[in-house]
Short mmCIF file of C-alpha atoms in Angstrom, two decimals:
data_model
loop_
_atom_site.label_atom_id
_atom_site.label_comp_id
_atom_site.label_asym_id
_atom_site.label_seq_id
_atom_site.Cartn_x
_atom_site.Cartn_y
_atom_site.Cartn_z
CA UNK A 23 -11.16 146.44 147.65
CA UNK A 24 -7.27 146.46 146.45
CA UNK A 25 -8.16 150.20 145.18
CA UNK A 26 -9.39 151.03 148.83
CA UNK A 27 -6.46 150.00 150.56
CA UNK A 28 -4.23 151.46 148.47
CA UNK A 29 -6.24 154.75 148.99
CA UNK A 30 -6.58 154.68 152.62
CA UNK A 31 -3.00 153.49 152.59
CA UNK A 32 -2.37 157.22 150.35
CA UNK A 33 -4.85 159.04 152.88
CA UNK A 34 -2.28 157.94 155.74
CA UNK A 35 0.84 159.90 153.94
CA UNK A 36 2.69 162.38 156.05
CA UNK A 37 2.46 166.12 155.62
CA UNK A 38 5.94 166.19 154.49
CA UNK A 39 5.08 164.12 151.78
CA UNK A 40 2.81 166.92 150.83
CA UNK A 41 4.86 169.21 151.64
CA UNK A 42 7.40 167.64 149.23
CA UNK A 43 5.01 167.31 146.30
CA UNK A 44 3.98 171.32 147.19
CA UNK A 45 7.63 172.37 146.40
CA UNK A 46 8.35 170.49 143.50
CA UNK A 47 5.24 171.97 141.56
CA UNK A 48 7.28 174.96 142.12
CA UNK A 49 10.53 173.62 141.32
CA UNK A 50 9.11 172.45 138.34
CA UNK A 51 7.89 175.70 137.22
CA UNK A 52 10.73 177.63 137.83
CA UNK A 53 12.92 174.83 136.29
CA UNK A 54 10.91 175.17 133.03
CA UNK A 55 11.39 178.80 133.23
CA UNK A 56 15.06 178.36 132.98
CA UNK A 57 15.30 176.16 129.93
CA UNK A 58 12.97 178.19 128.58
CA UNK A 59 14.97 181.36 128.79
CA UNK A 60 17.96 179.87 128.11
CA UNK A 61 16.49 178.75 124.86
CA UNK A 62 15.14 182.37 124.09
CA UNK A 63 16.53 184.51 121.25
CA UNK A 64 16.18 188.21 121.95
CA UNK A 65 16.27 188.98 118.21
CA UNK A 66 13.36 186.53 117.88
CA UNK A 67 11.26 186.91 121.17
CA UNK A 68 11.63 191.47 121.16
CA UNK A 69 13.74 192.65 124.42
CA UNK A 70 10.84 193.10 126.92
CA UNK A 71 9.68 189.70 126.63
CA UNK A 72 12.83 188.26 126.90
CA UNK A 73 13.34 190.58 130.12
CA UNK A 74 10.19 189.80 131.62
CA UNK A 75 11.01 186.21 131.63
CA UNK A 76 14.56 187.43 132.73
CA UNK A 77 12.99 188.27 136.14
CA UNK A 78 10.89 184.85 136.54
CA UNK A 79 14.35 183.54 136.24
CA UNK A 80 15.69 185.22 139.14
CA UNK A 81 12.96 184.52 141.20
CA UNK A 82 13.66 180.81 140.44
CA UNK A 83 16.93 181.01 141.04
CA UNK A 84 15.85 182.74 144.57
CA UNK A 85 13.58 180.18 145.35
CA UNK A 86 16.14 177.59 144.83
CA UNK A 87 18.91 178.52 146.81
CA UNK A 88 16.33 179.53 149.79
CA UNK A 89 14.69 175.62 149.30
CA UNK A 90 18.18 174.25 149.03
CA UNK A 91 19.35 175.66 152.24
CA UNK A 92 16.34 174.44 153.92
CA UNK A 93 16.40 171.11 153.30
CA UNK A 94 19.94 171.16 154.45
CA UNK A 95 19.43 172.57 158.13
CA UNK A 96 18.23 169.73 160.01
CA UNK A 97 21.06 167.23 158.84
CA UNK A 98 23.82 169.94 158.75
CA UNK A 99 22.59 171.26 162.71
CA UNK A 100 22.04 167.50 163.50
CA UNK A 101 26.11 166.83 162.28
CA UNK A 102 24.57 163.54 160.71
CA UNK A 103 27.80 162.70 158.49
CA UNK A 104 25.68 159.93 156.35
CA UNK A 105 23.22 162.19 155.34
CA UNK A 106 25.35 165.14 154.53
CA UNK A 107 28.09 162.92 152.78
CA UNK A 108 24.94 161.80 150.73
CA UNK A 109 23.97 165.55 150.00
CA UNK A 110 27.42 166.29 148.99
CA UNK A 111 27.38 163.26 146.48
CA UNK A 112 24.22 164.43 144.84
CA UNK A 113 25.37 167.56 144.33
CA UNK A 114 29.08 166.85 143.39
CA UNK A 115 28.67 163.51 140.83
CA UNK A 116 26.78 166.05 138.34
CA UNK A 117 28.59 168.72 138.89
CA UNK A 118 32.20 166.89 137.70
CA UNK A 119 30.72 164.36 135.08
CA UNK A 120 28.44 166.41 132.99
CA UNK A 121 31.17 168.90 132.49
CA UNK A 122 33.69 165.57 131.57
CA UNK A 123 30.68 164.74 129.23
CA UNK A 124 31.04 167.97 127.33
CA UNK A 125 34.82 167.77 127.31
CA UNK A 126 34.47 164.55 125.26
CA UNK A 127 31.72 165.93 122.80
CA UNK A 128 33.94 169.36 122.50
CA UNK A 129 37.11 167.92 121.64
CA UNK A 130 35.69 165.21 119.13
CA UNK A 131 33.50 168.61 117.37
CA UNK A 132 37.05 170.33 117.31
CA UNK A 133 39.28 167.58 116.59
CA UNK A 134 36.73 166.55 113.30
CA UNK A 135 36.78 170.18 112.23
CA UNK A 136 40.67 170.95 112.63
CA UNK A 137 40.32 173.38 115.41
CA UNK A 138 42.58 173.58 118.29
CA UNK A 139 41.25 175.16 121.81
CA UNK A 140 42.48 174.32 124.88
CA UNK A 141 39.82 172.60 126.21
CA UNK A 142 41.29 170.57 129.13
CA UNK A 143 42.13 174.28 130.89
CA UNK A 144 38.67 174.84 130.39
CA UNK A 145 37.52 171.47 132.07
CA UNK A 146 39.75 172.42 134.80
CA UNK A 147 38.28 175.66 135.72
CA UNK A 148 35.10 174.47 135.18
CA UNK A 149 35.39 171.78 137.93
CA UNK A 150 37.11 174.37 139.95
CA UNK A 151 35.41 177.25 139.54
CA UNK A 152 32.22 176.53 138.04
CA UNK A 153 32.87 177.98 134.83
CA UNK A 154 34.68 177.03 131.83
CA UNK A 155 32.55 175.02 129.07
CA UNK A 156 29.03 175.18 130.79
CA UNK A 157 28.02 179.24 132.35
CA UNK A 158 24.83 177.63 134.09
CA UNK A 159 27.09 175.48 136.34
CA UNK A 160 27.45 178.84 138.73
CA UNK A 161 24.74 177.35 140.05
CA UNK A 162 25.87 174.18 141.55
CA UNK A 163 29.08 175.58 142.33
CA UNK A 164 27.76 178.88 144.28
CA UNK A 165 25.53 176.18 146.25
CA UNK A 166 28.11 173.35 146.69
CA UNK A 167 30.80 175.85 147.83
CA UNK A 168 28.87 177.97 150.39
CA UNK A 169 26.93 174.45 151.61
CA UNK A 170 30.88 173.65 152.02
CA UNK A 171 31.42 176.55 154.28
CA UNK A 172 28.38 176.22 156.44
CA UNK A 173 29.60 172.22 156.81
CA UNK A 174 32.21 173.59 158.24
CA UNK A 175 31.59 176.35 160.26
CA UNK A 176 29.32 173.80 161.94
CA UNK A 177 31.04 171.12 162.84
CA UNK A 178 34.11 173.33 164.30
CA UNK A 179 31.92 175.32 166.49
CA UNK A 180 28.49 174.62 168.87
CA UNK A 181 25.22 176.20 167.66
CA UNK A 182 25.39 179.65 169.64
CA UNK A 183 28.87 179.76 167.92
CA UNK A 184 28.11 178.78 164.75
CA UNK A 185 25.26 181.53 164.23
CA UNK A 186 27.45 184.41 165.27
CA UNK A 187 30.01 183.44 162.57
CA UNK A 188 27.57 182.83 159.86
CA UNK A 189 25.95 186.00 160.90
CA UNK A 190 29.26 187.71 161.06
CA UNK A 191 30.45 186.53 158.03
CA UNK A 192 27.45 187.97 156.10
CA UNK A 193 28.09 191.70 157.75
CA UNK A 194 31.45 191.69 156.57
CA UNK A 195 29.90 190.47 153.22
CA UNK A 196 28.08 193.60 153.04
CA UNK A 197 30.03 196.12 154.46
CA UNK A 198 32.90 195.18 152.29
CA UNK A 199 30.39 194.51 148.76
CA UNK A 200 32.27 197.50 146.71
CA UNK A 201 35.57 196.26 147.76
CA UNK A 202 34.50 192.58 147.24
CA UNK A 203 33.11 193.18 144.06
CA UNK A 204 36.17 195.19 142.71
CA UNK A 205 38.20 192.17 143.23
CA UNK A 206 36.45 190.01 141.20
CA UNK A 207 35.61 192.40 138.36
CA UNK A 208 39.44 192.86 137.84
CA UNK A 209 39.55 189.10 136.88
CA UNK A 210 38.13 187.87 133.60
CA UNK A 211 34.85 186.60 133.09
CA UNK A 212 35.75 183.04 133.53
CA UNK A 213 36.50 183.76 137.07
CA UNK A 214 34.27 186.35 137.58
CA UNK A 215 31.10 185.41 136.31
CA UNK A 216 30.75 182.65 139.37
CA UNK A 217 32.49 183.90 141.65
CA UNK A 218 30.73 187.74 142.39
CA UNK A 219 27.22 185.86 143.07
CA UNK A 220 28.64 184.24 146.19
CA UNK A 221 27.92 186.90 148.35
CA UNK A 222 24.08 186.26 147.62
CA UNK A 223 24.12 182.67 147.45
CA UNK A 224 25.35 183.20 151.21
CA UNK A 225 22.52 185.89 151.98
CA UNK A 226 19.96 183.07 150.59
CA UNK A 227 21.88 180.55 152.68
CA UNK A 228 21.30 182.27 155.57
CA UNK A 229 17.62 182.73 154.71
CA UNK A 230 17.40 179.27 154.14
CA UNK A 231 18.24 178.36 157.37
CA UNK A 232 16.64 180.65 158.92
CA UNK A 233 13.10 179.56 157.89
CA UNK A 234 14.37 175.94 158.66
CA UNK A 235 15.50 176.69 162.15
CA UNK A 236 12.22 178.64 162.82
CA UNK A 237 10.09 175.56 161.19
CA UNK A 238 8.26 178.11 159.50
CA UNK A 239 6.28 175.25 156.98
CA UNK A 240 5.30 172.85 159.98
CA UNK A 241 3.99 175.46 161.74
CA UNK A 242 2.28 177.05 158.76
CA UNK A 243 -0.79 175.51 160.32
CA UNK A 244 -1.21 177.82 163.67
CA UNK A 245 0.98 180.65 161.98
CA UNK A 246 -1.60 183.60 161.42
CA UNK A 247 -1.14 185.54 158.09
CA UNK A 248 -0.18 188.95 159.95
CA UNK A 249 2.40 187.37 162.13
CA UNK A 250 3.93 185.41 158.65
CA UNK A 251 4.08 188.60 156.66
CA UNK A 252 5.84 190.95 159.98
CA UNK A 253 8.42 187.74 159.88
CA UNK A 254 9.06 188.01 156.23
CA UNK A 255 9.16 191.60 156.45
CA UNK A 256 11.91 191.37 159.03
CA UNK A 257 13.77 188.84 157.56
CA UNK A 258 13.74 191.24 154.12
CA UNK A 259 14.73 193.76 156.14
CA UNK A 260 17.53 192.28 158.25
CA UNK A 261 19.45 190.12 155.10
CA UNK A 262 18.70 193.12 152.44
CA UNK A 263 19.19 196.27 154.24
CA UNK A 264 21.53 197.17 151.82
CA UNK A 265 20.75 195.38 148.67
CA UNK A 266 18.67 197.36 146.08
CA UNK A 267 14.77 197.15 146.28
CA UNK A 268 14.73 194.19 143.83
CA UNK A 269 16.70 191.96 145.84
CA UNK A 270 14.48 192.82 148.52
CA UNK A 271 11.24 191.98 146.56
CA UNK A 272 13.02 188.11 145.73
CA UNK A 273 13.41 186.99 148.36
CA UNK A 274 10.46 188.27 149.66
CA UNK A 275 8.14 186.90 146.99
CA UNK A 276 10.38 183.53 146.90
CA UNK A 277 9.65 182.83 150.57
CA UNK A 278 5.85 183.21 149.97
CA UNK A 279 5.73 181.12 147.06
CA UNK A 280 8.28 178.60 149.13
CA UNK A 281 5.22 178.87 151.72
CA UNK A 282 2.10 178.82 150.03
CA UNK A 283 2.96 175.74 147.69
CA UNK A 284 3.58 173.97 150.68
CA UNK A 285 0.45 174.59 152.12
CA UNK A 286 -1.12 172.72 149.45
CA UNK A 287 -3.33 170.09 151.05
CA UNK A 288 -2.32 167.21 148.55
CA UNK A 289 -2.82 164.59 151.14
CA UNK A 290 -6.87 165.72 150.40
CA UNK A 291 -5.97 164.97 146.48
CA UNK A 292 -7.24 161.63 144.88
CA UNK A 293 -4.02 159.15 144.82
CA UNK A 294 -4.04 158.80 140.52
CA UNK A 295 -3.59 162.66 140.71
CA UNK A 296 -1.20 162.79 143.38
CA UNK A 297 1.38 160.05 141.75
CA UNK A 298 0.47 161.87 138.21
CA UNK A 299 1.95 165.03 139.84
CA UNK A 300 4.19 163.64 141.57
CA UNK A 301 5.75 161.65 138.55
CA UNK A 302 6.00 164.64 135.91
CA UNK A 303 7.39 167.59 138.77
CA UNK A 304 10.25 164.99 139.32
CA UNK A 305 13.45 165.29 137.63
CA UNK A 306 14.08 169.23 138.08
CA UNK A 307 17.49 168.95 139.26
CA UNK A 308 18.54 166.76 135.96
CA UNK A 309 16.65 168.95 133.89
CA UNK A 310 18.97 171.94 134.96
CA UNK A 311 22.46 169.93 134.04
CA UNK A 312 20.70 167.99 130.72
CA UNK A 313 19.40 171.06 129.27
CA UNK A 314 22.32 173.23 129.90
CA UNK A 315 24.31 169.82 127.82
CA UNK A 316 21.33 169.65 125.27
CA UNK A 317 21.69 173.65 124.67
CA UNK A 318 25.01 173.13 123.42
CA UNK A 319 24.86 170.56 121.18
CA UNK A 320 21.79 172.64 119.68
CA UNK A 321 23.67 175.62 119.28
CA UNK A 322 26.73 173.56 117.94
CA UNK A 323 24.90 171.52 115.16
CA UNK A 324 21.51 172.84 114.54
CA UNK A 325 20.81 176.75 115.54
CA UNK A 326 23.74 177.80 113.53
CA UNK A 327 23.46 175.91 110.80
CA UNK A 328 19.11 175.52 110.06
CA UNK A 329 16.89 176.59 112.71
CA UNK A 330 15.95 179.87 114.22
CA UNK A 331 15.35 180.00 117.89
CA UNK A 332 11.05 180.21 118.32
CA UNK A 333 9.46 179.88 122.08
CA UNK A 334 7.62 176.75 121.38
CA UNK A 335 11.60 175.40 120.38
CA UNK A 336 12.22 176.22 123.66
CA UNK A 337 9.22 174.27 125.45
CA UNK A 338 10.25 171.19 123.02
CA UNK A 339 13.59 171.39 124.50
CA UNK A 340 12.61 171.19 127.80
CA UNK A 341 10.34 167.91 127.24
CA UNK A 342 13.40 166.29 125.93
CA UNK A 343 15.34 167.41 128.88
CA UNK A 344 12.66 165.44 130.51
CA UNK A 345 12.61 162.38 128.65
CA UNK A 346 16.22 162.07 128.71
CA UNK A 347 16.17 162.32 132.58
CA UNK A 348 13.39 159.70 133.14
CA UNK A 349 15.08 156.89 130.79
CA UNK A 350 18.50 158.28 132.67
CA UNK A 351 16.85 157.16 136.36
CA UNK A 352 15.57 154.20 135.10
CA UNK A 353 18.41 152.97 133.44
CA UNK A 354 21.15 153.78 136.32
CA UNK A 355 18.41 153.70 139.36
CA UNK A 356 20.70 150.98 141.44
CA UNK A 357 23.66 153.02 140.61
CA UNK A 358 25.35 156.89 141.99
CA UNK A 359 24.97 157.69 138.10
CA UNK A 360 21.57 158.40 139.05
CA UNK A 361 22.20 161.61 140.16
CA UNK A 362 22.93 162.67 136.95
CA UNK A 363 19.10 162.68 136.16
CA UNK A 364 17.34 163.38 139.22
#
């Protein structure tokens, strides 16, 4: 009787529970595809694999932004200060203490072995700028900077306002591209390696939001397939006019992937499976600051030294990613360190 109720109880979830689950099967995917590349040896794996994967990567990294952005609409548009003070702490508490994390572990490595590097510049731009001791923190930095602007842009102006400045702002990101990407290239790679992708990060932004404002996943229901694809096709068309074909194809493919998973009747799904799933997609977020940590420390003290990077190295690596990220949440679950893991 006890298993009934809790079943019934399951059969009574909300479709953005579903939803939810939908997305982070895909966010799980992609996330694994990232460790996994980053694990990759080119010498080892042969270029075209290690290409191929190259471009699963940047559709992840699509995906993301666009499912970032999304989630963010509805309490950015509402101007609900709890709930975007709480995004903003999510995103920001990793972003500054897993970078302080690697400062300690760098400068006790160097210290033991007589070296000296300046590592507390390094710490500095890499809070700053996103780059420093960690590359993969472009990432967080790209999204926490242009969420940043949006915040802004939003709460100084009403809606009509705010869309013709977001929308303005991204023509004058393309018609000025070559001149905006000059700039940065004349700076080293420090600087420029997170700063030239923020004129994406804001195309994706805007993409993001679009979808959101247009409730394109509630409505996915009544939405007929012909009438889905002409709206991606525009929205291609519109944001990518003058991108290259493969940035056209992204975010594209992202927003159909983005779509479909969410269609995924999981509410149908027998509640053992659903928690199961539900349990080992969580995590992805943690997974992307651990294992960029974890490939450090490998490449420190054991790829040098004894092992040669393999792919099934790579899909270890991301399990202990994992692990470390679920003992993480339960340990600091009544705490903001949490954030560090989920």
């Amino acid at each position: 009787n006890n298993i009934n109720l809790l079943y019934m109880k399951y059969k009574s979830l909300n479709k953005a529970k579903t939803i939810f689950l939908g997305l982070q099967i895909l966010r799980m995917f992609f996330s694994y595809s990232i460790v996994y590349y980053h694990g990759l040896s080119k010498r080892v794996c042969g270029y075209k694999y290690y290409n191929n994967v190259a471009e699963v990567v940047a559709v992840g990294l699509t995906t993301f932004f666009i499912m970032a952005f999304y989630f963010s609409y509805d309490s950015f548009m509402s101007k609900n200060i709890n709930k975007i003070k709480d995004r903003f702490k999510r995103l920001l508490i990793p972003y500054i203490l897993w970078p302080v994390i690697m400062y300690i572990e760098k400068a006790i490595y160097y210290y033991r072995h007589g070296k000296k590097i300046k590592l507390f510049r390094l710490l500095i731009y890499q809070i700053l700028i996103g780059n420093g001791l960690s590359m993969i923190l472009w990432f967080n930095w790209n999204l926490i900077f242009v969420l940043l602007f949006f915040a802004i842009v939003i709460f100084l102006n009403n809606k009509y306002m705010t869309y013709i400045i977001l929308i303005g702002v991204h023509i004058a990101f393309n018609y000025y591209s070559s001149y905006y990407n000059k700039f940065w290239g004349r700076y080293n790679w420090i600087i420029f390696y997170p700063m030239r992708p923020i004129r994406n990060t804001y195309k994706l932004g805007l993409v993001g939001f679009f979808l959101s404002s247009i409730k394109i996943i509630n409505k996915l229901k009544v939405t007929k397939k012909v009438l889905l694809l002409f709206i991606l096709a525009l929205l291609s068309l519109i944001l990518y006019i003058n991108s290259s074909i493969k940035g056209h194809l992204y975010i594209i493919f992202s927003t159909f992937l983005i779509v479909v998973f969410a269609a995924i009747p999981f509410e149908k799904t027998n509640i053992f499976i659903f928690n199961f799933i539900k349990q080992i997609t969580s995590h992805t977020g943690g997974i992307y600051y651990t294992h960029g940590y974890i490939n450090d420390l490998l490449n420190t003290y054991v790829w040098s030294k004894y092992l040669t990077k393999k792919r099934y190295t790579c899909t270890k690596h991301y399990f202990a990613c994992y692990l470390i990220c679920f003992i993480g949440t339960k340990l600091f679950s009544k705490t903001n360190l949490k954030y560090l893991f989920n």
